[in-house]
Amino acid sequence: MKRLAVITAVAGVGLAGSAVAVSVSASAEATPAPAAIAWAKCAGDDPYLANAECAQIQVPLDYGHPNGKKISVAISRVKHTDDAHYKGVLIGNPGGPGGSGLYLSGGLASWFSGAGHDEIPADYDIIGFDPRGVGASEPALTCDPHYSDPVRPDYVPHSAADEAAWLKKSKAYAQACAKRFGWLLPHLRTTDAARDIDAIRSALGQKQISYYGFSYGTYLGATYGTLFPQRVRHMILDGNVDDRGVWYDAQLEQDKAFERNIKFFFGWVAKYDSVYHLGTTEAKVEQAYYAIRAKAGKQAIGGEVGPDELDDTFLNAGYSTGWYEPTADVFSAYVTKGDASAITDFYENYVFSADDNGFAMYNAVQAADARWPRDWSTWHRDAAKLYRQGYRYNTWSNVWFNAPVAFWPFQGGPKLKIKARGMTPALLVQSTLDAATPYPGGEEMHKLLPSRLVSEIGGKTHANTLNGNACLDDKVAAYLATDALPKDRPGNGPDATCKALPDPVPAGAAAKASARTSGGSVTPRVPARPLFGRP
């Protein structure tokens, strides 16, 4: 693959040769001259990048030593088409931490157009990027490419020996990260990624940016606003992280919310028992799920999907109602027809990834951002308590998804205090039944930032803007196009609300015809965005 030319972004340091110095200091007021970015055709076959151009920019590994070692950040751009109404750059982040966002230049352009808002890609240069350590950025962090290979030990430890096996696995992963990338790990804080965004801004010759963040991308955006409040023109944060839980407590709150949402899914399946034949009540469908999970624990489905892989497959339905129908289809095909390939194909195509980068970065960023318990008894006590209380679906899987942090080579923190004093008001969007970033995070972010909060009432889908709900999408587009915001209401509650779309109706359901004639359900599309949801 042809390597892209690189430019260097450092804090006010002149460089010899063709590289151009660009400022990333918080005090600069003048609009910088654009750097000589060597844009080129994007590599690969991602359809969202078909009309985009890509490049790399160099940034300091350590912003405290801007003349030291450099790393590079991959960026992409879909240029505006309406010079008369040009409004600058719109930079997107899909979440994670660890999510590749390079595709978002074309992704956001496509989603806005699909929502009937061609004016946004016409007026903005839309910028995607892979945060430091992620994807096409260099280096890309990876610790053990085979860590997540199936079939893994059961997430739920049935004995002290089972738990010890996962602890050994998690500790080895942390040690592998330290051995391969110990020099990089301390510089993967969210504050580092936010400073990289400012380096991108500067390299593009922009005085301010507009920013669109989903899930963890909301925390990254709030961090940018805290560090560089005067450099924000617009900020949209969808599916807001609760700053009070960064990061250990956040996973505990997710455990409760995902238990609720997976039960929503089981109840939906029961509603359409005439299609799926898995039980007429939520409890019966849930029982069917745990029956095949227990069976998978004795013999992996298709030799590939054990209990962990099954949990990961069904977790999609906890993130989004758009996954209800495809997940229920494979559930039913296995239980009623014994079709193991339905589940293994779904797992291979939509869940499993042999790329260790996302998992490595997820742990690395959270480990660096904040302090975590170092005594394993705290982790065990909290998980065992939640599991006993009935939060059994996601509790232990979340433990092991985060467990390498308990053995990280350094203690993270201190956590940044979010407070973007003087920033232009942000537009926050939060679904009331979001499981990955539970609703209180939206009100807490509203409290911390100058902002307006839009609540999607009854919304079960994580980070749900540009996903078919016109009420939400129109508010986002109006804010970007005309600076329009909902009227500010007292307190930290919502300033405006939108009703969630009805749950989908499966093909073949008897209710489908009547829904069509009565103006009933609209089936949300399966999300085009990767869902990096913890958080």
XYZ file of C-alpha atoms in Angstrom:
535
model
C 0.000 0.000 0.000
C 1.318 3.408 -0.937
C 2.246 5.451 2.095
C 0.835 8.966 2.303
C 3.096 11.961 2.674
C 3.382 13.316 6.207
C 3.384 16.822 7.631
C 4.408 17.862 11.123
C 2.289 19.752 13.637
C 4.132 21.163 16.641
C 3.588 24.016 19.026
C 4.994 27.118 17.376
C 8.295 25.609 16.274
C 9.695 26.487 12.840
C 10.937 23.539 10.800
C 13.352 23.448 7.921
C 12.472 21.929 4.578
C 9.012 21.391 3.171
C 7.267 20.567 6.439
C 5.145 23.412 7.788
C 4.929 24.399 11.449
C 1.400 24.805 12.793
C 0.339 25.985 16.212
C -1.488 23.870 18.766
C -1.130 26.225 21.732
C -4.290 27.300 23.548
C -3.471 30.992 23.363
C -3.174 31.538 19.599
C -5.940 33.730 18.214
C -5.009 34.274 14.568
C -6.178 31.819 11.964
C -3.117 29.771 10.991
C -1.995 29.361 7.425
C -2.977 25.953 6.048
C -0.221 23.380 6.209
C 0.986 21.679 3.052
C -1.093 18.574 3.562
C -0.376 15.990 0.875
C -3.895 14.767 0.185
C -4.192 11.580 -1.857
C -6.781 8.979 -2.780
C -7.786 6.976 0.277
C -6.476 3.431 0.422
C -8.807 0.450 0.631
C -12.338 -0.088 -0.574
C -14.475 1.548 2.114
C -17.458 2.971 0.183
C -17.642 5.921 2.577
C -14.161 6.944 1.438
C -14.816 6.590 -2.286
C -15.166 10.363 -2.701
C -12.791 11.341 0.088
C -9.119 12.227 0.159
C -6.742 11.051 2.864
C -3.486 12.171 4.459
C -1.336 11.812 7.558
C -0.192 14.580 9.857
C 2.574 14.282 12.398
C 1.950 15.253 16.012
C 4.141 15.161 19.108
C 4.055 11.921 21.045
C 4.231 14.049 24.187
C 2.781 17.562 23.958
C 4.932 18.474 26.939
C 7.957 17.924 24.687
C 6.824 19.144 21.257
C 10.275 18.819 19.697
C 10.591 15.196 20.679
C 9.384 11.966 19.106
C 6.550 12.225 16.567
C 3.692 9.935 15.683
C 1.122 10.394 12.927
C -2.657 10.746 12.781
C -4.617 9.662 9.701
C -7.235 12.117 8.427
C -9.777 12.160 5.603
C -11.800 14.894 3.958
C -14.890 15.295 1.799
C -14.829 18.904 0.621
C -17.744 21.313 0.628
C -19.451 22.133 -2.666
C -21.103 25.496 -1.897
C -18.455 28.209 -1.652
C -21.036 30.930 -0.972
C -22.184 29.247 2.243
C -18.947 27.649 3.389
C -18.922 27.193 7.178
C -15.545 25.575 7.808
C -14.758 22.038 8.947
C -16.927 19.469 10.718
C -14.796 16.852 12.487
C -16.418 13.563 13.546
C -15.585 10.814 16.013
C -17.601 7.557 16.231
C -16.722 6.523 19.781
C -14.713 3.824 21.456
C -12.248 4.640 22.762
C -10.526 2.835 19.945
C -13.000 3.457 17.156
C -11.647 4.238 13.719
C -13.253 7.429 12.446
C -11.520 7.841 9.112
C -14.709 6.773 7.303
C -16.764 9.541 8.911
C -15.874 12.118 6.258
C -18.002 10.213 3.791
C -20.193 8.641 6.456
C -21.510 11.906 7.862
C -21.928 13.339 4.373
C -23.978 10.304 3.358
C -26.098 10.224 6.514
C -26.939 13.929 6.344
C -27.944 13.578 2.705
C -29.972 10.481 3.531
C -31.793 12.490 6.194
C -32.691 15.150 3.622
C -30.029 17.651 4.661
C -27.731 18.023 1.668
C -26.919 21.529 2.874
C -24.568 20.196 5.549
C -22.081 18.375 3.268
C -22.487 21.270 0.816
C -21.470 23.843 3.439
C -18.782 21.964 5.391
C -15.533 20.195 4.746
C -16.268 16.997 6.636
C -13.216 15.520 8.337
C -12.772 11.992 9.597
C -9.747 10.823 11.532
C -8.277 7.826 13.291
C -7.210 8.957 16.770
C -3.610 8.385 17.764
C -2.879 4.675 18.021
C -5.956 3.707 16.010
C -6.405 2.164 12.567
C -4.436 3.935 9.839
C -2.659 6.239 12.297
C 0.936 5.274 12.970
C 1.764 3.388 15.030
C -1.462 1.417 15.511
C -1.534 -0.170 18.942
C -1.867 -3.935 19.132
C -0.891 -6.196 21.989
C -2.036 -9.767 21.279
C -3.712 -10.390 17.911
C -5.129 -13.705 19.130
C -6.482 -12.538 22.470
C -10.128 -12.567 21.382
C -9.975 -15.692 19.241
C -12.835 -18.088 19.899
C -13.569 -20.109 21.897
C -12.715 -18.165 25.078
C -13.308 -19.238 28.699
C -16.838 -18.568 29.921
C -17.211 -14.948 30.992
C -19.143 -16.084 34.062
C -16.702 -17.769 36.448
C -18.220 -20.885 37.996
C -15.262 -21.441 40.324
C -12.188 -19.719 41.680
C -10.177 -21.601 39.072
C -12.336 -20.169 36.267
C -11.783 -16.642 37.541
C -8.057 -17.269 37.929
C -7.864 -18.351 34.288
C -9.361 -15.058 33.121
C -7.118 -13.108 35.489
C -4.069 -14.833 34.041
C -5.269 -14.062 30.522
C -5.957 -10.403 31.358
C -2.628 -9.896 33.112
C -0.752 -11.418 30.174
C -2.514 -9.019 27.826
C -1.502 -5.989 29.889
C 2.072 -7.243 30.006
C 2.084 -7.719 26.229
C 0.916 -4.127 25.783
C 3.664 -2.880 28.069
C 6.317 -4.941 26.312
C 5.357 -3.912 22.775
C 4.222 -0.316 23.296
C 5.252 0.781 26.771
C 6.634 4.017 25.301
C 3.261 4.892 23.755
C 0.808 3.906 26.500
C 1.254 6.984 28.769
C 0.443 9.251 25.811
C -2.944 7.799 24.920
C -5.068 9.935 27.212
C -8.204 11.558 25.847
C -6.461 14.888 26.405
C -3.769 13.783 23.932
C -6.409 12.929 21.320
C -8.079 16.303 21.916
C -4.794 18.101 21.310
C -4.430 16.086 18.124
C -7.820 17.437 17.012
C -6.449 20.906 17.556
C -3.403 19.994 15.489
C -5.780 18.929 12.707
C -7.627 22.237 13.031
C -4.412 24.150 12.781
C -3.098 22.126 9.853
C -6.331 22.840 7.981
C -5.912 26.571 8.546
C -9.088 26.913 10.589
C -9.592 29.255 13.526
C -12.494 27.152 14.840
C -13.998 23.728 14.255
C -17.414 22.176 14.397
C -17.408 18.757 16.032
C -19.765 15.755 16.012
C -19.098 13.022 18.549
C -20.921 9.771 19.263
C -20.627 7.721 22.473
C -17.041 8.022 23.807
C -16.710 10.734 21.159
C -18.837 12.907 23.459
C -16.180 12.696 26.150
C -13.495 13.483 23.586
C -15.522 16.488 22.415
C -16.102 17.712 25.975
C -12.376 17.361 26.595
C -11.598 19.428 23.507
C -14.085 22.065 24.628
C -12.481 22.143 28.062
C -8.979 22.615 26.646
C -9.885 24.894 23.727
C -13.298 26.469 24.417
C -12.792 29.434 22.069
C -12.022 27.146 19.138
C -15.455 25.536 19.009
C -17.978 26.868 16.513
C -20.507 24.042 16.906
C -20.440 20.882 19.010
C -22.914 17.994 18.746
C -22.583 15.251 21.343
C -24.818 12.188 20.928
C -24.973 9.425 23.539
C -23.154 11.244 26.307
C -20.712 9.617 28.674
C -21.452 10.280 32.338
C -18.354 12.130 33.497
C -18.948 10.963 37.071
C -18.225 7.366 36.077
C -14.995 7.792 34.117
C -14.170 5.000 33.808
C -14.574 2.195 36.358
C -18.046 3.134 37.580
C -19.295 3.596 34.019
C -19.083 -0.137 33.327
C -21.139 -0.903 36.454
C -23.938 1.374 35.295
C -23.822 -0.222 31.859
C -24.367 -3.637 33.424
C -27.700 -2.495 34.801
C -28.781 -0.765 31.603
C -27.879 -3.662 29.304
C -29.817 -6.080 31.512
C -32.872 -3.885 31.022
C -32.335 -3.572 27.277
C -31.714 -7.255 26.586
C -34.993 -7.939 28.363
C -36.635 -5.407 26.038
C -35.317 -7.509 23.171
C -36.568 -10.766 24.690
C -39.967 -9.158 25.194
C -40.032 -8.010 21.574
C -39.230 -11.541 20.388
C -42.068 -12.876 22.546
C -44.473 -10.358 21.025
C -43.797 -11.950 17.646
C -43.847 -15.564 18.720
C -45.853 -16.336 15.586
C -42.671 -15.532 13.651
C -39.900 -16.746 15.950
C -41.508 -19.545 18.022
C -39.248 -18.923 21.002
C -41.855 -18.264 23.671
C -44.844 -16.056 24.276
C -43.401 -14.165 27.240
C -40.187 -12.305 27.908
C -39.311 -14.854 30.592
C -39.723 -17.806 28.223
C -37.560 -16.204 25.533
C -34.921 -15.371 28.122
C -35.034 -18.983 29.287
C -34.511 -20.130 25.698
C -31.467 -17.875 25.417
C -29.812 -19.144 28.580
C -30.566 -22.718 27.566
C -28.565 -22.381 24.353
C -25.878 -20.478 26.251
C -25.503 -23.404 28.655
C -25.414 -25.808 25.704
C -22.724 -23.685 24.026
C -20.702 -23.910 27.233
C -20.548 -27.683 26.832
C -19.983 -27.691 23.086
C -19.401 -24.514 21.083
C -21.998 -23.891 18.399
C -20.416 -24.791 15.083
C -17.163 -25.245 16.990
C -16.816 -21.451 17.154
C -19.529 -19.796 19.259
C -19.217 -20.558 22.936
C -21.084 -18.724 25.702
C -18.913 -15.598 25.414
C -19.240 -15.392 21.663
C -23.003 -15.877 22.009
C -23.243 -13.032 24.539
C -21.228 -10.778 22.223
C -23.509 -11.643 19.292
C -26.716 -10.822 21.129
C -25.254 -7.673 22.677
C -26.003 -5.859 19.411
C -29.703 -6.033 20.281
C -28.943 -4.222 23.536
C -27.374 -1.387 21.558
C -29.965 -0.845 18.867
C -33.482 -1.863 17.890
C -32.116 -2.006 14.348
C -30.463 -5.280 15.362
C -33.652 -6.852 16.744
C -34.800 -8.598 13.592
C -31.482 -10.010 12.319
C -30.559 -11.212 15.822
C -33.959 -12.825 16.363
C -33.720 -14.492 12.951
C -30.530 -16.378 13.831
C -31.807 -17.094 17.367
C -34.913 -18.727 15.949
C -33.084 -20.562 13.161
C -30.830 -22.252 15.712
C -33.459 -23.109 18.313
C -36.252 -24.202 15.980
C -34.248 -25.702 13.093
C -30.874 -26.560 14.622
C -29.157 -24.275 12.123
C -25.777 -23.644 13.741
C -24.468 -21.847 10.656
C -27.014 -19.065 11.169
C -25.312 -18.089 14.422
C -21.727 -18.734 13.337
C -22.155 -16.759 10.103
C -23.720 -13.861 12.011
C -20.893 -13.917 14.541
C -18.198 -13.994 11.842
C -19.779 -11.239 9.752
C -21.010 -8.784 12.386
C -19.236 -9.443 15.672
C -15.828 -11.097 15.550
C -12.807 -9.136 14.426
C -9.290 -10.472 14.205
C -8.039 -6.888 14.561
C -6.808 -6.393 18.115
C -6.421 -2.634 17.689
C -9.847 -1.578 18.942
C -9.647 -3.670 22.107
C -6.087 -2.561 22.816
C -6.947 1.110 22.429
C -10.129 0.763 24.467
C -8.124 -0.437 27.436
C -5.161 1.868 26.860
C -7.173 5.097 26.775
C -9.304 4.254 29.772
C -6.278 3.081 31.735
C -4.465 6.351 31.070
C -7.429 8.670 31.628
C -8.338 7.916 35.228
C -7.557 5.868 38.299
C -8.855 2.299 38.490
C -8.982 -0.130 41.407
C -5.743 -2.108 41.593
C -7.017 -4.592 44.166
C -8.860 -7.355 42.321
C -11.127 -7.954 45.299
C -12.893 -4.665 44.469
C -13.643 -5.811 40.917
C -14.814 -9.217 42.111
C -16.984 -7.830 44.887
C -18.751 -5.326 42.642
C -19.355 -7.828 39.841
C -20.531 -10.610 42.135
C -22.959 -8.233 43.842
C -24.489 -7.077 40.564
C -24.748 -10.645 39.293
C -26.536 -11.733 42.479
C -28.931 -8.821 42.065
C -29.963 -10.201 38.677
C -27.737 -8.181 36.335
C -26.305 -11.302 34.788
C -26.241 -10.650 31.057
C -23.386 -8.148 30.741
C -21.769 -7.948 34.175
C -18.962 -10.481 33.871
C -18.381 -9.819 30.181
C -17.830 -6.155 31.034
C -15.418 -7.142 33.790
C -13.212 -9.098 31.420
C -13.472 -6.474 28.691
C -11.864 -4.036 31.115
C -9.782 -6.381 33.277
C -6.384 -5.751 31.608
C -6.514 -2.260 33.125
C -6.161 -3.795 36.597
C -2.677 -4.935 35.577
C -1.635 -1.912 33.521
C 2.010 -0.866 33.879
C 1.034 2.448 35.482
C -1.858 4.001 37.351
C -3.793 6.458 35.205
C -5.106 9.920 35.883
C -5.647 12.402 37.181
C -9.017 12.633 35.468
C -9.609 15.866 33.606
C -12.170 18.196 35.140
C -14.693 18.884 32.384
C -15.716 22.546 32.333
C -15.754 24.339 29.001
C -16.183 27.870 30.302
C -16.746 30.320 27.458
C -17.492 27.678 24.825
C -20.363 28.204 22.413
C -23.414 26.192 23.541
C -23.265 22.557 22.449
C -26.212 20.481 21.242
C -26.518 17.323 23.332
C -28.710 14.379 22.338
C -29.561 11.518 24.670
C -31.928 8.568 24.313
C -33.714 7.845 27.565
C -33.208 4.060 27.330
C -29.678 4.040 25.919
C -27.756 1.155 27.503
C -24.174 1.933 26.493
C -24.309 5.518 27.753
C -27.256 5.598 30.181
C -29.492 8.653 30.197
C -28.105 10.372 33.337
C -24.914 11.026 31.391
C -26.802 13.436 29.148
C -28.088 15.503 32.029
C -24.680 15.491 33.698
C -22.991 16.693 30.499
C -25.696 19.362 30.209
C -24.724 20.484 33.686
C -21.009 20.647 32.858
C -21.116 22.312 29.432
C -22.851 25.372 28.012
C -25.465 23.410 26.107
C -28.994 22.463 25.141
C -30.200 18.925 25.740
C -32.554 17.035 23.431
C -33.968 13.838 24.900
C -35.274 11.038 22.708
C -38.131 9.719 24.807
C -38.280 5.940 24.802
C -35.229 5.610 22.573
C -33.430 2.289 23.094
C -30.793 2.801 20.402
C -27.365 4.065 21.373
C -26.254 7.393 19.840
C -29.277 7.526 17.553
C -28.957 10.723 15.492
C -28.791 10.405 11.692
C -30.506 7.039 12.058
C -34.025 7.745 10.840
C -35.606 9.935 13.519
C -36.334 13.177 11.635
C -37.129 15.062 14.842
C -33.553 14.530 16.039
C -31.895 14.901 12.668
C -33.651 18.170 11.831
C -32.470 19.720 15.097
C -28.876 18.676 14.432
C -28.985 20.041 10.879
C -30.619 23.319 11.933
C -27.908 23.882 14.527
C -25.140 23.342 11.962
C -26.882 25.314 9.221
C -28.243 28.316 11.123
C -26.919 28.067 14.731
C -30.501 27.342 15.859
C -30.823 25.736 19.289
C -33.814 24.774 21.430
C -34.920 27.372 23.942
C -32.924 27.131 27.153
C -35.042 25.758 30.003
C -34.058 26.019 33.669
C -32.241 23.097 35.270
C -30.331 20.145 33.834
C -33.312 18.407 32.252
C -34.127 18.404 28.547
C -34.640 21.626 26.656
C -36.503 19.752 23.929
C -37.771 16.241 23.352
C -38.340 13.892 20.445
C -40.392 10.739 20.538
C -38.538 7.560 19.601
C -39.653 5.686 16.516
C -41.735 2.573 17.172
C -39.923 -0.725 17.527
C -39.520 -2.603 14.235
C -42.077 -5.093 12.996
C -40.510 -8.275 11.595
C -41.172 -9.457 8.094
C -43.903 -12.068 8.128
C -45.577 -10.795 11.272
C -49.351 -10.756 11.168
C -49.277 -7.213 12.529
C -47.262 -5.893 9.603
C -50.126 -5.285 7.219
C -52.203 -3.438 9.789
C -49.182 -1.358 10.781
C -48.786 -0.241 7.193
C -52.404 0.730 6.784
C -52.591 2.537 10.111
C -49.359 4.524 9.746
C -47.677 2.285 12.316
C -44.144 1.103 12.856
C -41.136 2.232 10.916
C -38.223 -0.189 11.037
C -34.944 1.585 11.809
C -32.061 0.588 9.604
C -29.355 -1.586 11.074
C -26.833 1.037 12.181
C -24.212 1.865 9.588
C -21.931 3.188 12.308
C -19.746 0.797 14.247
C -21.032 0.744 17.814
C -18.124 1.090 20.184
C -20.271 1.005 23.182
C -18.352 0.238 26.313
C -18.981 3.268 26.482
